[in-house]
Phi, psi and omega in degrees: 000134180280128178256168175298158179291230185298338180306311183292313184297322181286319183286335181258000187303322184290342182279332184055033178234142177286156172295141180294148176272142184246129174257109184297333178295327178290330185295325185251006185295138176249011186265008180294142181299138179300146181263137173274090189268131183283074186302311185294322179295316179294318179301317180298320179295318183288322176302317178298316178299316181298319179295330178271009181061035179256355177202140174212114181165205183231142180235132176230129170237118189226127176252113186061235178258014182252120177284119175275330181200131174207121182201155180243149183218154175074196188239136174285330178219111182287329181296322184251010178052046178264119185286149169295144175242163179294346178259003181296143177266138182233149172290143189257348186053228191285354172304332180298340177302331179296323179294319179297315180297317178298318178301318178296316180293329174296320178294327174293318176302326182278358179078013181270353189201161173221158178300326183276358181296125175294139180298334177300332180287344183253328185233151179277090183235019188298324183258036179239182178275000179286124183290148175294343181279347183290123180251173175301320179298319178299318180293316181300320184264005179057043177241019183285339181076008182282159175292150177267160178284340170209126182256120179282138179216185178296336180252036188298327181295318177292319180296320179294319179298320179294316178301318181293330176288318182281330182223085183312126188290344178292350178274352182272095184241337182228162180302321182294342179294340182272343187304316181299342183280347184214339190290341178254006178273134182303150179300153180258349179199156175298148181301129176079002185285319186203162174276135173210121185308132191210113178286326183299326179302322182279336170298315179296320178296323176298321178291327175296317178301317180296317183296316186276337182265338184076008178245161169295154177307317184294316179293325178299311182294319178303314186282321191257350178235300182301311183294317182292331181269358182073028182270073189289339181261007182262142181192183175250106188246125180287144178297331181262014176265170178246117183221157179277143168062044180240132178282134172284139178275141183231143179243126181288144173250120185259155175275188183294345182256004178093356179281148179287120181257334181195181180227154169224155178281169183263013186293339179255004184231004179228144180303135188292329181246156173290165174215181183290347178263001177156165170112002174295165177240144183201182176242167180296320181290325178295323178291327173295323176296319177300316178301314181295317180298322177296310187289336184256008174080018179284342184250331187222160172296168179299320181295315182284332172298314177300319180297318182293326185265016179243128176299149183238317186224150181280133171266298181199167175244129179291118185293337182270316185260341185080002179290151185253135172256122180237159172239148178236231177263089183063029188218127179260137185236142169246126183238154174289167174300338178273009174073031175256135183290125174272314182203161170227164180151212181200155174258164176211121180220130167201174180306125178077009182220132176211116189221151171221138177222112183226145169241123178266117189294307187296327182267351186051049185239133170262135173240121180233123177235116178239123185227152182245037166216156189294140166050051182237353185269335189297308182297320178297320179299322178290326175300314180292322177305315182294330178287335184267326190239355183247000000 
């Protein structure tokens, strides 16, 4: 298997571990033994969370084409007491990065691009802080060292409020709208030195897709990913638009003791339109279709499917378990201490949105959690993780 050039070796040098080998036949296998999944126990846990206003959304656990668990909780619209349904559409936040990465790899399949292509060859960035050394591979793996359009920190809520005052978020409608926020900001690390989560990298990748395809980023993904994967309920939906069967996002308002006292919508605290770094809308079943299309080669060649499903750079090592967190091409990986992939997928978090999308290799199981309130999917995802692998 062909790996990235010096990018991979430098970013992984500190791990002293080889990249895991991927068997594509295992990725699409439907012969895994059926799982005895504790449906009633999981439902009881989620019902309790929903009653305590700790979760609102839809959960799907699917092995092959068999649903082990699928249920909806909470309300899609609190003003009108409209319940979430298993077919409700939710905003995905950063899970959408996977679509961007697939789009780039499709262009590589078409011979229009290469991993080693400098982004300067695709976009006019000569008089910016973006280094000429930054390649498509660096952007995909978030090792470009470029500044982000928003950097999360311990004071991220204050920083976000300031950004919204200085740059009203209702103006962010297209990928190019984000460029002034980062292209003239000095780099935060040398190119290829280390992994650092970066949304701006995916904004640039979205613009590359537009330049090379002649389509808007959104139309490209609709035609070449959603349509090919059979994701009929997936689209790019503006927060200020009117659409059928879409969950409104909610942010809890807490009292002085941390208890939820009220709710507000996310229309003034989240970018109104999606971008290449996040924000598409989908359903749990559509994401399961996306997983299947990826694993079976419906979206990419065998070579690029392998590339997408292979970890590339080290994020961190869990000090307690020894498990490895890696990033690939718009894909987050959890590995055993022995460097075997446990799962791949992506998280998604923003105000009023909390999502998890994972595929567990050994069990051939997809786990999809889509929620319409802030920061509620993570703990539930770990509960399901323990039921699958422990």
